[in-house]
Amino acid sequence: MPAVSAVEIERVFREEYGRSVAVLVRLVGDIDLAEEAVQDAFEKAVERWPSVGLPPSPAGWIITTARNRAIDRQRREASRGSRQAQALLLYTQDDPVEEGPVHDDRLRLIFTCCHPALAEPAQVALTLRLLGGLSTAEIARALLVSEPTMAQRIARAKAKIRDAGIPYRLPADTDLPERLRPVLAVVYLIYNEGYLSAGFGGEPSREQLCAEAIRLGRLLVELMPDEPEALGLLALMLLIQSRRPARVTPDGALVLLADQDRSRWDRELVAQGQALVRRCLRRGRPGPYQIQAAVNAVHSDAPTAAATDWRQIVQLYDQQMALAPTPVVALHRAVAVAETDGPAAALALVEPLALDGYYLWHAVRADLLQRLDRPDEAVPAYKAALARTRNPAERDQLERKLRALSPPQAH
């Protein structure tokens, strides 16, 4: 049998971890046990697969092995007289392993993780850990907190679910709307982590996470077809995803939106996203995800970067600032203002924003200073942006801008 490389095992982990944990949670009813069993199964795969080869169904192998590990642990618990463990053992022995497409398990797990008994930061962190398969370090970077703080947050969230007896199921129809906001936030964070990841292997994009987020977005729309923000999030992800073929050069360099070859955009995804935006507009209940989707629809309408309707984009950001003002939204609005009123007007909007820890604030500021022919100020701004991002494609782009702007001795 052909040898299985560590890269192939890593790929299976990235593709199947979230699904496997979700299936195991349904089978054993315990998040900690499910996660430990899946991790044990992948450790076993690392030992066995390099010598025996990849099994015909890697996902099925992982789920079966994890279930057997969980049953072994439950049997040990049952031998100590735990009635709950005995019941779980009987349940998992009778329940068939699910090796085909899993339609609802991951969605159930998201709603479990996003229960209102948990604080929203814990909801987001736990879902990224269990569904996205992200490490604690990756989640800490994504949410801008320390790794020990994040580890503690995830452990407390799991304990809360266990101790409070939070059920592993979809909420009732009447409870869905109030549970939707954190669920949408989690799905979008999973998408963003995949689209521009600071994660393993120096990959600028982790396509499987993007695909999983879009899959979950489609499930949410099926579950709540009348919720315009669910439609808006799916439209937003599809429109951003449509540009993926043009956003990185063959050698891995990031290509800015203005420089992308628009003929390479996925027109099918563009059409799907624009159709969803039109559905949102007909409902007349605007929200942040719908507005962001509308902004991306304006970009997708323009045959060239020069033809972009920037005034419409500024108006959309004005609407978002009225609905849900944040410094990040204000930053994106300022980028659009630079195209309508010039870099000086945009810089005046950017400077007061409290975003020193955000690499994009420094990158936008550097670009505006460069356009204003103020290189002595642009150079340190580019360096500040570099210090705040680990993504290799972003770093390469910033370094190229810095080299073009400053003599070698300046850095």
PDB file of N, CA and C in Angstrom, residues 108-176:
ATOM      1  N   ARG A 108     -26.568  21.024  14.990  1.00  0.00           N
ATOM      2  CA  ARG A 108     -26.993  20.820  16.378  1.00  0.00           C
ATOM      3  C   ARG A 108     -25.894  21.244  17.347  1.00  0.00           C
ATOM      4  N   LEU A 109     -24.672  20.868  17.007  1.00  0.00           N
ATOM      5  CA  LEU A 109     -23.560  21.196  17.905  1.00  0.00           C
ATOM      6  C   LEU A 109     -23.331  22.700  17.971  1.00  0.00           C
ATOM      7  N   ILE A 110     -23.483  23.405  16.839  1.00  0.00           N
ATOM      8  CA  ILE A 110     -23.339  24.859  16.861  1.00  0.00           C
ATOM      9  C   ILE A 110     -24.370  25.483  17.795  1.00  0.00           C
ATOM     10  N   PHE A 111     -25.625  25.048  17.690  1.00  0.00           N
ATOM     11  CA  PHE A 111     -26.656  25.628  18.550  1.00  0.00           C
ATOM     12  C   PHE A 111     -26.442  25.251  20.008  1.00  0.00           C
ATOM     13  N   THR A 112     -25.873  24.076  20.265  1.00  0.00           N
ATOM     14  CA  THR A 112     -25.517  23.723  21.637  1.00  0.00           C
ATOM     15  C   THR A 112     -24.448  24.668  22.170  1.00  0.00           C
ATOM     16  N   CYS A 113     -23.419  24.885  21.373  1.00  0.00           N
ATOM     17  CA  CYS A 113     -22.330  25.765  21.786  1.00  0.00           C
ATOM     18  C   CYS A 113     -22.798  27.218  21.926  1.00  0.00           C
ATOM     19  N   CYS A 114     -23.836  27.593  21.178  1.00  0.00           N
ATOM     20  CA  CYS A 114     -24.326  28.975  21.192  1.00  0.00           C
ATOM     21  C   CYS A 114     -25.553  29.125  22.073  1.00  0.00           C
ATOM     22  N   HIS A 115     -25.702  28.274  23.077  1.00  0.00           N
ATOM     23  CA  HIS A 115     -26.818  28.377  24.014  1.00  0.00           C
ATOM     24  C   HIS A 115     -26.711  29.680  24.798  1.00  0.00           C
ATOM     25  N   PRO A 116     -27.853  30.345  25.076  1.00  0.00           N
ATOM     26  CA  PRO A 116     -27.793  31.635  25.785  1.00  0.00           C
ATOM     27  C   PRO A 116     -27.228  31.547  27.198  1.00  0.00           C
ATOM     28  N   ALA A 117     -27.135  30.348  27.768  1.00  0.00           N
ATOM     29  CA  ALA A 117     -26.517  30.224  29.094  1.00  0.00           C
ATOM     30  C   ALA A 117     -25.023  30.510  29.055  1.00  0.00           C
ATOM     31  N   LEU A 118     -24.430  30.456  27.869  1.00  0.00           N
ATOM     32  CA  LEU A 118     -22.996  30.734  27.715  1.00  0.00           C
ATOM     33  C   LEU A 118     -22.793  32.183  27.278  1.00  0.00           C
ATOM     34  N   ALA A 119     -21.731  32.797  27.763  1.00  0.00           N
ATOM     35  CA  ALA A 119     -21.372  34.135  27.293  1.00  0.00           C
ATOM     36  C   ALA A 119     -20.959  34.054  25.828  1.00  0.00           C
ATOM     37  N   GLU A 120     -21.215  35.130  25.078  1.00  0.00           N
ATOM     38  CA  GLU A 120     -20.958  35.076  23.640  1.00  0.00           C
ATOM     39  C   GLU A 120     -19.497  34.771  23.300  1.00  0.00           C
ATOM     40  N   PRO A 121     -18.500  35.349  23.997  1.00  0.00           N
ATOM     41  CA  PRO A 121     -17.115  34.972  23.670  1.00  0.00           C
ATOM     42  C   PRO A 121     -16.857  33.473  23.836  1.00  0.00           C
ATOM     43  N   ALA A 122     -17.503  32.871  24.838  1.00  0.00           N
ATOM     44  CA  ALA A 122     -17.347  31.429  25.036  1.00  0.00           C
ATOM     45  C   ALA A 122     -18.048  30.650  23.937  1.00  0.00           C
ATOM     46  N   GLN A 123     -19.207  31.124  23.497  1.00  0.00           N
ATOM     47  CA  GLN A 123     -19.921  30.473  22.394  1.00  0.00           C
ATOM     48  C   GLN A 123     -19.046  30.403  21.145  1.00  0.00           C
ATOM     49  N   VAL A 124     -18.465  31.539  20.812  1.00  0.00           N
ATOM     50  CA  VAL A 124     -17.647  31.617  19.605  1.00  0.00           C
ATOM     51  C   VAL A 124     -16.414  30.720  19.729  1.00  0.00           C
ATOM     52  N   ALA A 125     -15.736  30.814  20.862  1.00  0.00           N
ATOM     53  CA  ALA A 125     -14.499  30.044  21.054  1.00  0.00           C
ATOM     54  C   ALA A 125     -14.763  28.541  21.000  1.00  0.00           C
ATOM     55  N   LEU A 126     -15.811  28.086  21.690  1.00  0.00           N
ATOM     56  CA  LEU A 126     -16.083  26.658  21.750  1.00  0.00           C
ATOM     57  C   LEU A 126     -16.473  26.109  20.381  1.00  0.00           C
ATOM     58  N   THR A 127     -17.252  26.877  19.625  1.00  0.00           N
ATOM     59  CA  THR A 127     -17.663  26.394  18.311  1.00  0.00           C
ATOM     60  C   THR A 127     -16.484  26.339  17.354  1.00  0.00           C
ATOM     61  N   LEU A 128     -15.617  27.322  17.407  1.00  0.00           N
ATOM     62  CA  LEU A 128     -14.422  27.282  16.570  1.00  0.00           C
ATOM     63  C   LEU A 128     -13.553  26.073  16.921  1.00  0.00           C
ATOM     64  N   ARG A 129     -13.500  25.739  18.211  1.00  0.00           N
ATOM     65  CA  ARG A 129     -12.688  24.597  18.629  1.00  0.00           C
ATOM     66  C   ARG A 129     -13.294  23.277  18.148  1.00  0.00           C
ATOM     67  N   LEU A 130     -14.598  23.122  18.342  1.00  0.00           N
ATOM     68  CA  LEU A 130     -15.223  21.833  18.059  1.00  0.00           C
ATOM     69  C   LEU A 130     -15.595  21.656  16.596  1.00  0.00           C
ATOM     70  N   LEU A 131     -16.095  22.710  15.969  1.00  0.00           N
ATOM     71  CA  LEU A 131     -16.558  22.593  14.583  1.00  0.00           C
ATOM     72  C   LEU A 131     -15.483  22.955  13.582  1.00  0.00           C
ATOM     73  N   GLY A 132     -14.691  23.976  13.903  1.00  0.00           N
ATOM     74  CA  GLY A 132     -13.662  24.394  12.967  1.00  0.00           C
ATOM     75  C   GLY A 132     -12.391  23.587  13.079  1.00  0.00           C
ATOM     76  N   GLY A 133     -12.254  22.855  14.187  1.00  0.00           N
ATOM     77  CA  GLY A 133     -11.038  22.082  14.390  1.00  0.00           C
ATOM     78  C   GLY A 133      -9.818  22.956  14.610  1.00  0.00           C
ATOM     79  N   LEU A 134     -10.036  24.208  15.062  1.00  0.00           N
ATOM     80  CA  LEU A 134      -8.910  25.113  15.269  1.00  0.00           C
ATOM     81  C   LEU A 134      -8.262  24.832  16.613  1.00  0.00           C
ATOM     82  N   SER A 135      -6.965  25.038  16.668  1.00  0.00           N
ATOM     83  CA  SER A 135      -6.261  24.886  17.932  1.00  0.00           C
ATOM     84  C   SER A 135      -6.593  26.056  18.848  1.00  0.00           C
ATOM     85  N   THR A 136      -6.317  25.871  20.131  1.00  0.00           N
ATOM     86  CA  THR A 136      -6.543  26.954  21.087  1.00  0.00           C
ATOM     87  C   THR A 136      -5.716  28.176  20.712  1.00  0.00           C
ATOM     88  N   ALA A 137      -4.491  27.959  20.241  1.00  0.00           N
ATOM     89  CA  ALA A 137      -3.633  29.080  19.849  1.00  0.00           C
ATOM     90  C   ALA A 137      -4.233  29.841  18.663  1.00  0.00           C
ATOM     91  N   GLU A 138      -4.755  29.117  17.682  1.00  0.00           N
ATOM     92  CA  GLU A 138      -5.365  29.770  16.520  1.00  0.00           C
ATOM     93  C   GLU A 138      -6.582  30.587  16.920  1.00  0.00           C
ATOM     94  N   ILE A 139      -7.426  30.034  17.801  1.00  0.00           N
ATOM     95  CA  ILE A 139      -8.609  30.759  18.240  1.00  0.00           C
ATOM     96  C   ILE A 139      -8.205  31.992  19.030  1.00  0.00           C
ATOM     97  N   ALA A 140      -7.183  31.857  19.869  1.00  0.00           N
ATOM     98  CA  ALA A 140      -6.713  33.005  20.644  1.00  0.00           C
ATOM     99  C   ALA A 140      -6.250  34.127  19.722  1.00  0.00           C
ATOM    100  N   ARG A 141      -5.524  33.776  18.658  1.00  0.00           N
ATOM    101  CA  ARG A 141      -5.087  34.810  17.704  1.00  0.00           C
ATOM    102  C   ARG A 141      -6.280  35.441  17.005  1.00  0.00           C
ATOM    103  N   ALA A 142      -7.239  34.613  16.584  1.00  0.00           N
ATOM    104  CA  ALA A 142      -8.389  35.132  15.847  1.00  0.00           C
ATOM    105  C   ALA A 142      -9.224  36.081  16.698  1.00  0.00           C
ATOM    106  N   LEU A 143      -9.308  35.803  18.005  1.00  0.00           N
ATOM    107  CA  LEU A 143     -10.151  36.600  18.894  1.00  0.00           C
ATOM    108  C   LEU A 143      -9.350  37.578  19.744  1.00  0.00           C
ATOM    109  N   LEU A 144      -8.039  37.672  19.469  1.00  0.00           N
ATOM    110  CA  LEU A 144      -7.180  38.690  20.082  1.00  0.00           C
ATOM    111  C   LEU A 144      -7.114  38.579  21.601  1.00  0.00           C
ATOM    112  N   VAL A 145      -6.965  37.339  22.119  1.00  0.00           N
ATOM    113  CA  VAL A 145      -6.745  37.138  23.546  1.00  0.00           C
ATOM    114  C   VAL A 145      -5.568  36.185  23.705  1.00  0.00           C
ATOM    115  N   SER A 146      -5.075  36.063  24.949  1.00  0.00           N
ATOM    116  CA  SER A 146      -3.938  35.179  25.186  1.00  0.00           C
ATOM    117  C   SER A 146      -4.375  33.718  25.122  1.00  0.00           C
ATOM    118  N   GLU A 147      -3.408  32.850  24.831  1.00  0.00           N
ATOM    119  CA  GLU A 147      -3.725  31.429  24.735  1.00  0.00           C
ATOM    120  C   GLU A 147      -4.205  30.847  26.060  1.00  0.00           C
ATOM    121  N   PRO A 148      -3.565  31.169  27.219  1.00  0.00           N
ATOM    122  CA  PRO A 148      -4.090  30.638  28.492  1.00  0.00           C
ATOM    123  C   PRO A 148      -5.527  31.097  28.769  1.00  0.00           C
ATOM    124  N   THR A 149      -5.829  32.356  28.456  1.00  0.00           N
ATOM    125  CA  THR A 149      -7.193  32.861  28.657  1.00  0.00           C
ATOM    126  C   THR A 149      -8.177  32.087  27.800  1.00  0.00           C
ATOM    127  N   MET A 150      -7.777  31.814  26.560  1.00  0.00           N
ATOM    128  CA  MET A 150      -8.671  31.087  25.659  1.00  0.00           C
ATOM    129  C   MET A 150      -8.874  29.652  26.128  1.00  0.00           C
ATOM    130  N   ALA A 151      -7.807  28.998  26.582  1.00  0.00           N
ATOM    131  CA  ALA A 151      -7.931  27.626  27.078  1.00  0.00           C
ATOM    132  C   ALA A 151      -8.903  27.564  28.254  1.00  0.00           C
ATOM    133  N   GLN A 152      -8.799  28.533  29.141  1.00  0.00           N
ATOM    134  CA  GLN A 152      -9.690  28.592  30.298  1.00  0.00           C
ATOM    135  C   GLN A 152     -11.136  28.844  29.862  1.00  0.00           C
ATOM    136  N   ARG A 153     -11.315  29.715  28.881  1.00  0.00           N
ATOM    137  CA  ARG A 153     -12.656  30.037  28.390  1.00  0.00           C
ATOM    138  C   ARG A 153     -13.330  28.799  27.791  1.00  0.00           C
ATOM    139  N   ILE A 154     -12.568  28.025  27.003  1.00  0.00           N
ATOM    140  CA  ILE A 154     -13.128  26.825  26.379  1.00  0.00           C
ATOM    141  C   ILE A 154     -13.459  25.779  27.436  1.00  0.00           C
ATOM    142  N   ALA A 155     -12.573  25.588  28.421  1.00  0.00           N
ATOM    143  CA  ALA A 155     -12.821  24.593  29.474  1.00  0.00           C
ATOM    144  C   ALA A 155     -14.058  24.953  30.280  1.00  0.00           C
ATOM    145  N   ARG A 156     -14.220  26.225  30.593  1.00  0.00           N
ATOM    146  CA  ARG A 156     -15.393  26.642  31.367  1.00  0.00           C
ATOM    147  C   ARG A 156     -16.679  26.465  30.564  1.00  0.00           C
ATOM    148  N   ALA A 157     -16.612  26.732  29.259  1.00  0.00           N
ATOM    149  CA  ALA A 157     -17.812  26.576  28.419  1.00  0.00           C
ATOM    150  C   ALA A 157     -18.241  25.110  28.381  1.00  0.00           C
ATOM    151  N   LYS A 158     -17.276  24.201  28.215  1.00  0.00           N
ATOM    152  CA  LYS A 158     -17.621  22.771  28.224  1.00  0.00           C
ATOM    153  C   LYS A 158     -18.235  22.364  29.567  1.00  0.00           C
ATOM    154  N   ALA A 159     -17.644  22.862  30.653  1.00  0.00           N
ATOM    155  CA  ALA A 159     -18.158  22.517  31.980  1.00  0.00           C
ATOM    156  C   ALA A 159     -19.569  23.053  32.181  1.00  0.00           C
ATOM    157  N   LYS A 160     -19.821  24.245  31.658  1.00  0.00           N
ATOM    158  CA  LYS A 160     -21.149  24.842  31.776  1.00  0.00           C
ATOM    159  C   LYS A 160     -22.190  23.996  31.043  1.00  0.00           C
ATOM    160  N   ILE A 161     -21.859  23.548  29.841  1.00  0.00           N
ATOM    161  CA  ILE A 161     -22.776  22.696  29.081  1.00  0.00           C
ATOM    162  C   ILE A 161     -23.064  21.407  29.843  1.00  0.00           C
ATOM    163  N   ARG A 162     -22.022  20.827  30.410  1.00  0.00           N
ATOM    164  CA  ARG A 162     -22.184  19.566  31.153  1.00  0.00           C
ATOM    165  C   ARG A 162     -22.996  19.786  32.436  1.00  0.00           C
ATOM    166  N   ASP A 163     -22.602  20.760  33.228  1.00  0.00           N
ATOM    167  CA  ASP A 163     -23.217  20.943  34.547  1.00  0.00           C
ATOM    168  C   ASP A 163     -24.637  21.467  34.461  1.00  0.00           C
ATOM    169  N   ALA A 164     -24.912  22.289  33.435  1.00  0.00           N
ATOM    170  CA  ALA A 164     -26.259  22.845  33.291  1.00  0.00           C
ATOM    171  C   ALA A 164     -27.186  21.926  32.506  1.00  0.00           C
ATOM    172  N   GLY A 165     -26.643  20.818  32.003  1.00  0.00           N
ATOM    173  CA  GLY A 165     -27.466  19.889  31.233  1.00  0.00           C
ATOM    174  C   GLY A 165     -28.018  20.495  29.960  1.00  0.00           C
ATOM    175  N   ILE A 166     -27.213  21.336  29.300  1.00  0.00           N
ATOM    176  CA  ILE A 166     -27.665  21.975  28.055  1.00  0.00           C
ATOM    177  C   ILE A 166     -27.862  20.892  26.998  1.00  0.00           C
ATOM    178  N   PRO A 167     -29.038  20.826  26.387  1.00  0.00           N
ATOM    179  CA  PRO A 167     -29.323  19.713  25.465  1.00  0.00           C
ATOM    180  C   PRO A 167     -28.621  19.882  24.122  1.00  0.00           C
ATOM    181  N   TYR A 168     -28.287  18.753  23.550  1.00  0.00           N
ATOM    182  CA  TYR A 168     -27.657  18.716  22.227  1.00  0.00           C
ATOM    183  C   TYR A 168     -28.765  18.555  21.188  1.00  0.00           C
ATOM    184  N   ARG A 169     -29.361  19.664  20.776  1.00  0.00           N
ATOM    185  CA  ARG A 169     -30.449  19.612  19.802  1.00  0.00           C
ATOM    186  C   ARG A 169     -30.669  20.995  19.225  1.00  0.00           C
ATOM    187  N   LEU A 170     -31.392  21.022  18.108  1.00  0.00           N
ATOM    188  CA  LEU A 170     -31.806  22.296  17.546  1.00  0.00           C
ATOM    189  C   LEU A 170     -32.870  22.904  18.445  1.00  0.00           C
ATOM    190  N   PRO A 171     -32.837  24.222  18.670  1.00  0.00           N
ATOM    191  CA  PRO A 171     -33.868  24.843  19.499  1.00  0.00           C
ATOM    192  C   PRO A 171     -35.224  24.823  18.806  1.00  0.00           C
ATOM    193  N   ALA A 172     -36.264  25.060  19.580  1.00  0.00           N
ATOM    194  CA  ALA A 172     -37.602  25.153  19.015  1.00  0.00           C
ATOM    195  C   ALA A 172     -37.683  26.347  18.067  1.00  0.00           C
ATOM    196  N   ASP A 173     -38.619  26.267  17.129  1.00  0.00           N
ATOM    197  CA  ASP A 173     -38.756  27.334  16.135  1.00  0.00           C
ATOM    198  C   ASP A 173     -38.879  28.702  16.781  1.00  0.00           C
ATOM    199  N   THR A 174     -39.601  28.784  17.901  1.00  0.00           N
ATOM    200  CA  THR A 174     -39.808  30.083  18.552  1.00  0.00           C
ATOM    201  C   THR A 174     -38.531  30.629  19.166  1.00  0.00           C
ATOM    202  N   ASP A 175     -37.546  29.753  19.432  1.00  0.00           N
ATOM    203  CA  ASP A 175     -36.291  30.182  20.054  1.00  0.00           C
ATOM    204  C   ASP A 175     -35.188  30.467  19.032  1.00  0.00           C
ATOM    205  N   LEU A 176     -35.431  30.100  17.773  1.00  0.00           N
ATOM    206  CA  LEU A 176     -34.369  30.235  16.775  1.00  0.00           C
ATOM    207  C   LEU A 176     -33.891  31.680  16.595  1.00  0.00           C
TER     208      LEU A 176
END
